[in-house]
Short mmCIF file of C-alpha atoms in Angstrom, two decimals:
data_model
loop_
_atom_site.label_atom_id
_atom_site.label_comp_id
_atom_site.label_asym_id
_atom_site.label_seq_id
_atom_site.Cartn_x
_atom_site.Cartn_y
_atom_site.Cartn_z
CA MET V 1 -58.68 162.97 268.81
CA ALA V 2 -58.54 166.31 266.94
CA SER V 3 -54.94 166.97 266.98
CA LYS V 4 -53.42 169.26 264.04
CA PHE V 5 -52.07 165.75 262.66
CA ALA V 6 -55.10 164.00 262.34
CA LEU V 7 -57.23 166.16 260.08
CA ALA V 8 -56.53 164.30 256.70
CA SER V 9 -56.52 160.86 257.90
CA LEU V 10 -59.77 161.58 259.61
CA THR V 11 -61.35 163.28 256.55
CA ALA V 12 -60.27 160.12 254.60
CA LEU V 13 -61.71 157.67 257.44
CA LEU V 14 -64.98 159.42 257.58
CA ALA V 15 -65.38 160.27 253.64
CA THR V 16 -68.09 157.50 253.27
CA VAL V 17 -70.26 158.82 256.22
CA ALA V 18 -72.72 161.56 256.67
CA SER V 19 -75.28 162.99 259.12
CA ALA V 20 -78.84 163.46 258.54
CA GLN V 21 -81.50 165.13 260.66
CA GLN V 22 -84.79 163.66 260.10
CA PRO V 23 -85.09 160.46 262.31
CA GLY V 24 -86.31 157.61 260.50
CA LYS V 25 -88.28 154.42 261.58
CA THR V 26 -85.67 152.33 263.28
CA PRO V 27 -85.46 152.73 266.95
CA GLU V 28 -82.47 154.19 268.67
CA VAL V 29 -81.37 152.17 272.03
CA HIS V 30 -79.03 154.18 274.04
CA PRO V 31 -76.42 151.92 276.16
CA LYS V 32 -76.63 152.89 279.76
CA LEU V 33 -73.24 153.46 281.67
CA ILE V 34 -73.20 154.31 285.46
CA THR V 35 -70.94 157.34 286.18
CA GLN V 36 -70.17 159.20 289.76
CA ARG V 37 -70.24 162.46 291.14
CA CYS V 38 -67.69 163.14 294.29
CA THR V 39 -67.56 165.43 296.87
CA VAL V 40 -64.51 165.37 299.59
CA LYS V 41 -66.85 164.99 302.31
CA GLY V 42 -69.65 162.68 300.89
CA GLY V 43 -67.28 160.36 298.61
CA CYS V 44 -68.69 159.16 295.39
CA VAL V 45 -72.25 158.74 294.43
CA ASP V 46 -73.57 156.65 291.26
CA ALA V 47 -75.35 158.32 288.78
CA THR V 48 -77.05 157.33 285.55
CA ASN V 49 -76.07 158.42 282.00
CA TYR V 50 -76.49 156.99 278.60
CA LEU V 51 -74.21 157.17 275.21
CA VAL V 52 -74.97 158.14 271.90
CA LEU V 53 -72.96 157.64 268.67
CA ASP V 54 -72.19 160.78 266.55
CA SER V 55 -74.95 161.67 264.02
CA SER V 56 -72.57 160.58 261.20
CA SER V 57 -72.14 157.04 262.37
CA HIS V 58 -75.96 156.54 262.14
CA PRO V 59 -77.42 154.74 259.11
CA ILE V 60 -78.26 157.65 256.38
CA HIS V 61 -80.08 157.84 253.30
CA GLN V 62 -82.09 159.95 250.97
CA ALA V 63 -85.90 159.81 251.25
CA THR V 64 -86.42 158.06 248.06
CA ASN V 65 -83.29 155.96 247.64
CA GLU V 66 -80.48 154.62 249.61
CA HIS V 67 -77.95 157.23 248.60
CA ASN V 68 -76.33 159.45 251.48
CA CYS V 69 -76.74 162.91 251.90
CA GLY V 70 -72.85 163.89 251.59
CA ASP V 71 -69.62 163.11 252.67
CA TRP V 72 -67.36 164.61 255.65
CA GLY V 73 -65.56 167.49 254.86
CA ASN V 74 -67.63 168.73 252.15
CA LYS V 75 -70.96 170.52 251.65
CA PRO V 76 -74.09 168.23 251.55
CA ASN V 77 -75.20 166.48 248.46
CA ALA V 78 -76.52 169.61 246.05
CA THR V 79 -79.20 167.79 244.68
CA ALA V 80 -80.94 166.35 247.92
CA CYS V 81 -79.67 169.63 249.63
CA PRO V 82 -80.11 172.71 247.61
CA ASP V 83 -81.41 174.49 250.99
CA VAL V 84 -81.75 173.50 254.73
CA ALA V 85 -85.64 172.93 254.21
CA SER V 86 -85.04 170.63 251.43
CA CYS V 87 -82.15 168.61 253.44
CA PHE V 88 -84.70 167.93 256.13
CA ASN V 89 -87.21 166.45 253.80
CA ASN V 90 -85.02 164.44 251.66
CA CYS V 91 -82.46 163.02 254.06
CA ILE V 92 -83.48 160.43 256.82
CA MET V 93 -81.27 159.22 259.55
CA GLU V 94 -82.33 155.99 261.18
CA GLY V 95 -81.70 154.75 264.81
CA ILE V 96 -79.11 152.04 265.97
CA PRO V 97 -81.03 149.39 267.87
CA ASP V 98 -77.96 147.45 268.62
CA TYR V 99 -74.62 149.53 269.47
CA SER V 100 -72.51 146.51 269.59
CA LYS V 101 -72.43 146.15 266.08
CA TYR V 102 -70.57 149.49 266.18
CA GLY V 103 -68.14 148.56 268.55
CA VAL V 104 -69.69 149.94 271.77
CA THR V 105 -70.70 147.88 274.80
CA THR V 106 -71.56 148.76 278.08
CA ASN V 107 -71.78 146.64 281.73
CA GLY V 108 -72.50 148.59 284.85
CA SER V 109 -69.75 151.28 285.14
CA SER V 110 -67.56 149.55 282.14
CA LEU V 111 -67.39 150.82 278.67
CA ARG V 112 -65.90 148.72 276.03
CA MET V 113 -64.84 150.28 272.72
CA GLN V 114 -63.58 148.28 269.34
CA GLN V 115 -61.89 149.71 266.45
CA LYS V 116 -63.12 146.49 264.40
CA ILE V 117 -65.97 144.14 264.27
CA GLY V 118 -65.37 140.95 262.22
CA ASN V 119 -63.79 142.60 258.85
CA SER V 120 -65.56 145.73 259.55
CA VAL V 121 -63.77 148.84 260.77
CA VAL V 122 -66.32 150.57 262.94
CA THR V 123 -64.24 153.61 264.75
CA PRO V 124 -67.01 155.00 266.84
CA ARG V 125 -66.94 158.48 268.58
CA ILE V 126 -69.63 158.33 271.58
CA TYR V 127 -71.20 161.54 273.62
CA LEU V 128 -72.33 161.05 277.10
CA LEU V 129 -76.17 161.83 277.48
CA ASP V 130 -77.87 162.70 280.70
CA LYS V 131 -80.13 160.33 282.61
CA THR V 132 -83.05 161.93 280.48
CA GLU V 133 -81.26 160.75 276.95
CA LYS V 134 -82.73 163.94 275.49
CA GLU V 135 -79.68 166.16 276.26
CA TYR V 136 -75.91 166.02 276.62
CA GLU V 137 -74.33 165.75 280.34
CA MET V 138 -72.74 169.02 280.67
CA VAL V 139 -69.73 168.81 282.66
CA HIS V 140 -67.86 171.61 284.39
CA PHE V 141 -64.19 170.75 285.06
CA THR V 142 -62.56 174.04 286.00
CA GLY V 143 -61.26 173.93 289.65
CA LYS V 144 -62.49 170.22 289.74
CA GLU V 145 -60.88 166.93 288.80
CA PHE V 146 -61.71 163.91 286.52
CA THR V 147 -60.87 160.36 286.96
CA PHE V 148 -61.41 157.10 285.30
CA ASP V 149 -59.88 153.49 284.94
CA VAL V 150 -58.63 152.43 281.49
CA ASP V 151 -56.97 149.05 280.08
CA PRO V 152 -55.21 150.22 276.55
CA SER V 153 -53.14 146.86 276.50
CA LYS V 154 -54.87 146.18 273.23
CA LEU V 155 -54.04 149.38 271.77
CA PRO V 156 -50.46 149.03 269.95
CA CYS V 157 -48.65 151.62 268.20
CA GLY V 158 -50.72 153.77 265.79
CA MET V 159 -54.24 153.47 267.88
CA ASN V 160 -55.96 156.13 270.06
CA SER V 161 -58.06 155.85 272.60
CA ALA V 162 -59.51 159.42 273.05
CA LEU V 163 -61.38 160.98 275.97
CA TYR V 164 -62.00 164.66 275.56
CA LEU V 165 -64.36 167.83 275.88
CA SER V 166 -66.05 169.83 273.32
CA GLU V 167 -67.98 172.90 273.92
CA MET V 168 -71.02 171.64 272.14
CA GLU V 169 -74.67 172.48 272.76
CA ALA V 170 -76.57 170.74 275.41
CA ASP V 171 -79.37 169.63 273.09
CA GLY V 172 -76.83 169.16 270.05
CA GLY V 173 -78.86 172.12 268.23
CA LYS V 174 -82.15 170.69 268.43
CA SER V 175 -84.53 172.73 266.15
CA GLN V 176 -87.27 172.63 263.52
CA TYR V 177 -84.83 171.20 261.11
CA ASN V 178 -83.07 168.95 263.56
CA PRO V 179 -85.94 167.53 265.66
CA GLY V 180 -83.67 164.45 266.91
CA GLY V 181 -80.97 166.83 268.44
CA ALA V 182 -78.72 165.22 271.01
CA TYR V 183 -80.75 162.01 271.12
CA TYR V 184 -79.17 161.25 267.96
CA GLY V 185 -75.76 162.74 268.54
CA THR V 186 -75.97 165.78 266.25
CA GLY V 187 -74.19 168.84 267.09
CA TYR V 188 -70.41 167.95 267.24
CA CYS V 189 -67.65 170.50 267.07
CA ASP V 190 -63.89 170.94 267.59
CA ALA V 191 -60.93 173.26 267.29
CA GLN V 192 -60.04 171.57 264.05
CA CYS V 193 -63.12 173.52 262.46
CA PHE V 194 -64.02 170.57 259.98
CA VAL V 195 -66.50 171.36 257.30
CA THR V 196 -69.38 168.68 257.58
CA PRO V 197 -72.39 168.11 255.49
CA PHE V 198 -74.55 168.96 258.57
CA GLN V 199 -74.00 171.29 261.41
CA SER V 200 -76.14 170.70 264.57
CA GLY V 201 -78.04 168.58 262.15
CA ILE V 202 -78.94 171.35 259.82
CA GLY V 203 -77.82 171.19 256.14
CA ASN V 204 -74.64 172.80 255.94
CA VAL V 205 -75.40 174.32 252.41
CA ASP V 206 -72.62 177.11 252.75
CA GLY V 207 -70.18 174.84 253.63
CA LYS V 208 -68.89 176.43 256.80
CA GLY V 209 -66.43 174.92 259.20
CA VAL V 210 -67.75 174.09 262.60
CA CYS V 211 -65.56 175.02 265.59
CA CYS V 212 -65.47 175.00 269.28
CA ASN V 213 -63.01 175.02 272.56
CA GLU V 214 -61.76 171.43 272.92
CA MET V 215 -59.74 170.22 276.03
CA ASP V 216 -58.02 166.70 274.73
CA ILE V 217 -57.84 164.84 278.18
CA TRP V 218 -56.77 161.73 277.17
CA GLU V 219 -55.19 160.66 273.67
CA ALA V 220 -53.22 157.23 274.41
CA ASN V 221 -52.32 153.92 273.44
CA ALA V 222 -50.24 151.48 275.20
CA ARG V 223 -46.74 153.33 273.97
CA SER V 224 -47.76 156.83 274.55
CA ALA V 225 -50.31 159.35 276.45
CA HIS V 226 -50.99 162.80 275.44
CA ILE V 227 -52.81 165.86 276.87
CA ALA V 228 -53.45 168.93 274.70
CA PRO V 229 -55.87 172.03 275.16
CA HIS V 230 -57.14 173.63 272.26
CA THR V 231 -58.77 177.19 272.55
CA CYS V 232 -60.80 178.95 270.19
CA ASN V 233 -61.67 182.98 270.43
CA LYS V 234 -65.22 182.18 269.92
CA PRO V 235 -67.53 180.96 272.96
CA GLY V 236 -69.46 177.91 272.19
CA LEU V 237 -70.27 176.51 268.70
CA TYR V 238 -69.07 178.73 265.88
CA LEU V 239 -69.30 178.40 262.17
CA CYS V 240 -66.31 179.79 260.33
CA GLU V 241 -65.46 181.07 256.69
CA GLY V 242 -62.30 181.34 254.67
CA ALA V 243 -59.32 182.44 256.53
CA GLU V 244 -61.29 182.24 260.03
CA CYS V 245 -61.22 178.30 259.66
CA GLY V 246 -57.14 178.39 259.31
CA LYS V 247 -54.40 177.38 261.52
CA GLU V 248 -52.79 180.89 261.83
CA ALA V 249 -54.49 184.24 262.25
CA PRO V 250 -57.40 185.31 261.82
CA GLY V 251 -58.11 181.39 262.40
CA VAL V 252 -60.36 181.42 265.30
CA CYS V 253 -59.06 178.03 266.89
CA ASP V 254 -55.90 176.54 267.82
CA LYS V 255 -55.35 173.38 265.70
CA SER V 256 -51.95 172.39 267.30
CA GLY V 257 -52.82 172.78 271.01
CA CYS V 258 -50.24 172.79 273.96
CA ALA V 259 -48.99 169.31 274.14
CA TRP V 260 -48.28 167.95 277.62
CA GLN V 261 -46.55 164.52 276.93
CA PRO V 262 -43.67 162.60 278.45
CA TRP V 263 -41.53 161.64 275.90
CA ARG V 264 -41.49 165.34 274.19
CA VAL V 265 -39.97 166.34 277.18
CA ASN V 266 -37.24 163.43 277.49
CA VAL V 267 -38.80 161.28 280.26
CA THR V 268 -38.74 157.91 278.65
CA ASP V 269 -39.32 155.72 281.46
CA TYR V 270 -42.65 156.90 282.79
CA TYR V 271 -45.43 155.37 280.63
CA GLY V 272 -45.23 152.11 278.43
CA GLN V 273 -45.77 148.34 278.39
CA GLY V 274 -43.87 146.52 281.37
CA PRO V 275 -42.84 146.96 284.72
CA LYS V 276 -39.86 149.27 283.73
CA PHE V 277 -42.46 151.65 283.38
CA LYS V 278 -43.80 153.69 286.26
CA VAL V 279 -47.16 153.55 284.48
CA ASP V 280 -47.48 149.63 283.22
CA THR V 281 -49.75 149.63 280.40
CA THR V 282 -49.99 146.00 280.09
CA ARG V 283 -52.32 146.21 283.33
CA LYS V 284 -55.27 148.52 284.12
CA PHE V 285 -54.47 151.71 286.05
CA THR V 286 -56.47 154.78 287.20
CA VAL V 287 -55.92 158.34 285.41
CA ILE V 288 -56.29 161.51 287.24
CA THR V 289 -56.57 164.98 285.79
CA GLN V 290 -56.83 168.11 287.89
CA PHE V 291 -57.72 171.39 286.87
CA PRO V 292 -56.85 173.95 289.53
CA THR V 293 -57.63 177.61 289.72
CA ASP V 294 -55.77 180.74 291.27
CA SER V 295 -57.62 182.71 293.79
CA LYS V 296 -59.42 184.39 291.11
CA GLY V 297 -60.93 181.51 289.47
CA VAL V 298 -58.84 181.52 286.67
CA LEU V 299 -57.35 178.07 285.45
CA ARG V 300 -53.56 177.97 286.52
CA ALA V 301 -52.45 174.29 285.47
CA ILE V 302 -53.36 171.13 284.30
CA LYS V 303 -52.08 168.06 286.26
CA ARG V 304 -52.04 164.41 285.59
CA PHE V 305 -50.92 161.61 288.01
CA TYR V 306 -51.64 157.80 288.17
CA ILE V 307 -52.66 155.05 290.54
CA GLN V 308 -51.65 151.36 289.84
CA ASP V 309 -51.43 148.49 292.46
CA GLY V 310 -52.81 150.73 294.97
CA LYS V 311 -49.86 153.48 294.85
CA LEU V 312 -50.15 156.98 293.90
CA ILE V 313 -47.49 157.83 290.83
CA ASP V 314 -46.92 161.34 290.68
CA SER V 315 -46.63 163.28 287.65
CA TYR V 316 -43.35 163.38 285.68
CA THR V 317 -40.97 166.45 285.93
CA VAL V 318 -39.90 167.93 282.42
CA ASP V 319 -36.30 167.30 281.78
CA ALA V 320 -35.20 168.94 278.40
CA PRO V 321 -32.99 171.93 277.96
CA GLY V 322 -34.69 175.26 277.56
CA LEU V 323 -37.95 173.93 279.17
CA PRO V 324 -39.02 174.85 282.77
CA LYS V 325 -38.61 172.17 285.35
CA VAL V 326 -42.46 171.74 285.80
CA ASN V 327 -44.43 168.50 286.83
CA GLU V 328 -47.94 169.98 285.38
CA MET V 329 -48.71 172.03 282.22
CA THR V 330 -48.42 175.60 283.11
CA GLU V 331 -48.69 178.58 280.61
CA GLU V 332 -44.91 179.00 281.38
CA LEU V 333 -44.64 175.40 279.68
CA CYS V 334 -46.71 176.34 276.79
CA VAL V 335 -44.45 179.63 276.19
CA ALA V 336 -41.58 177.74 276.26
CA THR V 337 -42.97 174.86 273.81
CA LYS V 338 -43.75 177.62 271.31
CA ALA V 339 -47.68 176.92 271.53
CA LYS V 340 -48.10 180.47 270.35
CA ARG V 341 -51.74 180.05 268.72
CA TYR V 342 -53.12 178.59 272.00
CA LEU V 343 -51.68 181.51 273.78
CA ASP V 344 -52.71 184.16 271.44
CA LEU V 345 -56.39 182.74 271.49
CA GLY V 346 -56.66 182.81 275.29
CA GLY V 347 -54.44 180.21 276.77
CA HIS V 348 -55.28 178.71 280.20
CA LYS V 349 -57.79 181.41 281.01
CA GLU V 350 -60.13 180.85 277.92
CA MET V 351 -59.76 177.14 278.40
CA GLY V 352 -60.88 177.07 281.87
CA GLU V 353 -63.76 179.47 280.90
CA SER V 354 -64.76 177.20 278.24
CA MET V 355 -65.07 174.23 280.75
CA ASP V 356 -66.87 176.72 282.98
CA ARG V 357 -69.52 177.32 280.56
CA GLY V 358 -69.89 173.58 280.03
CA ALA V 359 -68.96 171.02 277.69
CA VAL V 360 -69.70 167.37 276.31
CA LEU V 361 -67.40 164.17 277.34
CA ILE V 362 -66.44 162.25 274.27
CA PHE V 363 -65.19 158.70 273.98
CA SER V 364 -63.57 157.55 270.85
CA ILE V 365 -61.28 154.89 269.18
CA TRP V 366 -59.48 155.20 265.92
CA TRP V 367 -56.45 155.12 263.80
CA ASP V 368 -54.56 157.01 261.44
CA GLU V 369 -54.64 155.57 257.87
CA GLY V 370 -52.58 158.45 256.46
CA GLY V 371 -49.82 159.06 258.92
CA GLY V 372 -49.89 156.26 261.27
CA MET V 373 -50.33 158.51 264.47
CA THR V 374 -47.07 159.42 264.44
CA TRP V 375 -47.48 162.61 266.17
CA LEU V 376 -48.66 160.49 269.01
CA ASP V 377 -46.08 157.76 269.53
CA ALA V 378 -43.31 157.96 267.37
CA ASN V 379 -40.07 160.27 266.68
CA GLU V 380 -39.93 162.64 269.74
CA ALA V 381 -43.34 161.52 270.86
CA GLY V 382 -42.65 157.76 271.74
CA PRO V 383 -40.76 154.77 270.87
CA CYS V 384 -42.83 153.42 267.68
CA LEU V 385 -41.08 153.13 264.51
CA ALA V 386 -42.20 154.73 261.10
CA GLY V 387 -44.68 152.65 259.35
CA GLU V 388 -45.48 150.62 262.55
CA GLY V 389 -48.67 152.50 263.26
CA LEU V 390 -50.20 152.09 260.10
CA PRO V 391 -53.35 150.01 260.10
CA PRO V 392 -52.06 147.06 258.27
CA ASN V 393 -49.08 146.82 260.57
CA ILE V 394 -51.26 147.28 263.79
CA VAL V 395 -53.62 144.32 262.84
CA LYS V 396 -50.60 141.96 262.95
CA VAL V 397 -49.87 142.77 266.25
CA GLU V 398 -53.47 142.93 267.45
CA PRO V 399 -56.01 142.00 265.10
CA PHE V 400 -58.83 143.20 267.06
CA PRO V 401 -57.59 146.79 268.75
CA GLU V 402 -60.03 147.77 271.69
CA VAL V 403 -59.96 149.94 274.86
CA THR V 404 -61.95 149.36 278.05
CA PHE V 405 -62.95 152.70 280.22
CA GLU V 406 -64.31 152.11 283.80
CA ASN V 407 -65.52 154.15 286.92
CA VAL V 408 -65.62 157.44 285.21
CA ARG V 409 -66.15 160.18 287.88
CA TRP V 410 -65.70 163.38 288.74
CA GLY V 411 -65.74 166.26 291.40
CA GLU V 412 -64.08 168.42 293.97
CA LEU V 413 -60.02 168.39 294.17
CA GLY V 414 -59.02 165.33 296.09
CA SER V 415 -62.42 163.51 295.98
CA THR V 416 -62.35 160.91 293.26
CA TYR V 417 -59.91 158.32 294.66
CA ASP V 418 -58.99 156.75 297.90
CA LEU V 419 -55.74 154.96 298.37
CA THR V 420 -57.12 153.24 301.42
CA LYS V 421 -60.09 151.49 299.49
CA ASP V 422 -58.26 150.44 296.23
CA CYS V 423 -58.16 153.76 294.92
CA LEU V 424 -62.08 153.99 294.61
CA HIS V 425 -64.80 155.41 296.43
#
């Protein structure tokens, strides 16, 4: 979700929301989601998880009025938040008793996310909580594989259903001035180093950027799908200042990422709408992403393949002049595609170490009001036309964009799918 092209549009989209850290009186009721943990020997076993909306999506107000405490992309309101302690006393974040009003519903192992509810644009971003609902489920994917089923058929040009990892803190930065923590969706960070009114639920009175390693496993609509790891040279959540927050050195995070996407490497018949594509996005399919390591345990590559109609669909092979003929994301491909910042900031080794330390699984759906998501599905990245992905044109094609994720599971390589049982354990 946090591509280099997304900053301006995301900032505009979230400009009317803020986060606060003192829980209010309205209860928080998290939707339950059944996930699975898998081994080659034992198959997949059900586990109970919950979902929480980002704290910035919660209803917030100042203690004495209905005004918020700051806007995305800026420091908190100076009157309400002259210092951290005042922010805590002056800013109230209410719970969400009904997530369906924010476009999030679950049923067993199925998660439905909607971009609009009636005339309201909701754009949910949610995090996976553990069974206690007090902390995030920390996943460790290096040397493992991650699999889910998805139906992107109601995501036209310009939409993005994102499923990605961020190296957030397990408790969401819970502290004296953030007693809610992960339970209320605090502690977000990514490689774009956004400035937010609150960082880990605490008033960001110095206006620092909030950074961490990010692994974009799935950014996709019905026309195009994209993978992009983003490295940082600081482990965990890091607060940047000045040039540290920038794109180039001495910036601490790679904002562009190393992109792995079929259209960008001249493979135009692999993923799209209809039977002429190997992956037909008009129908549900299974997405498998593997993170194999070398003999020393260092992340070697990122592999992607699919299953549809009970058949395994191998990854595509790069077919573009000057690029290695690989069918997985290797550092050789990152070098050839000039992903310099990714490599300078640690490349596959750092990305693997970040996932080893643990990351939070994030789901979102959004559109790009400023640029139409062209970096994902237009020009060299896909078949969509200029302007086709702008929201007024999206709703002409699909008035209520949505995505459904199902059967989210992870475990040992080769453990999360079984072709003899309709691809699922």
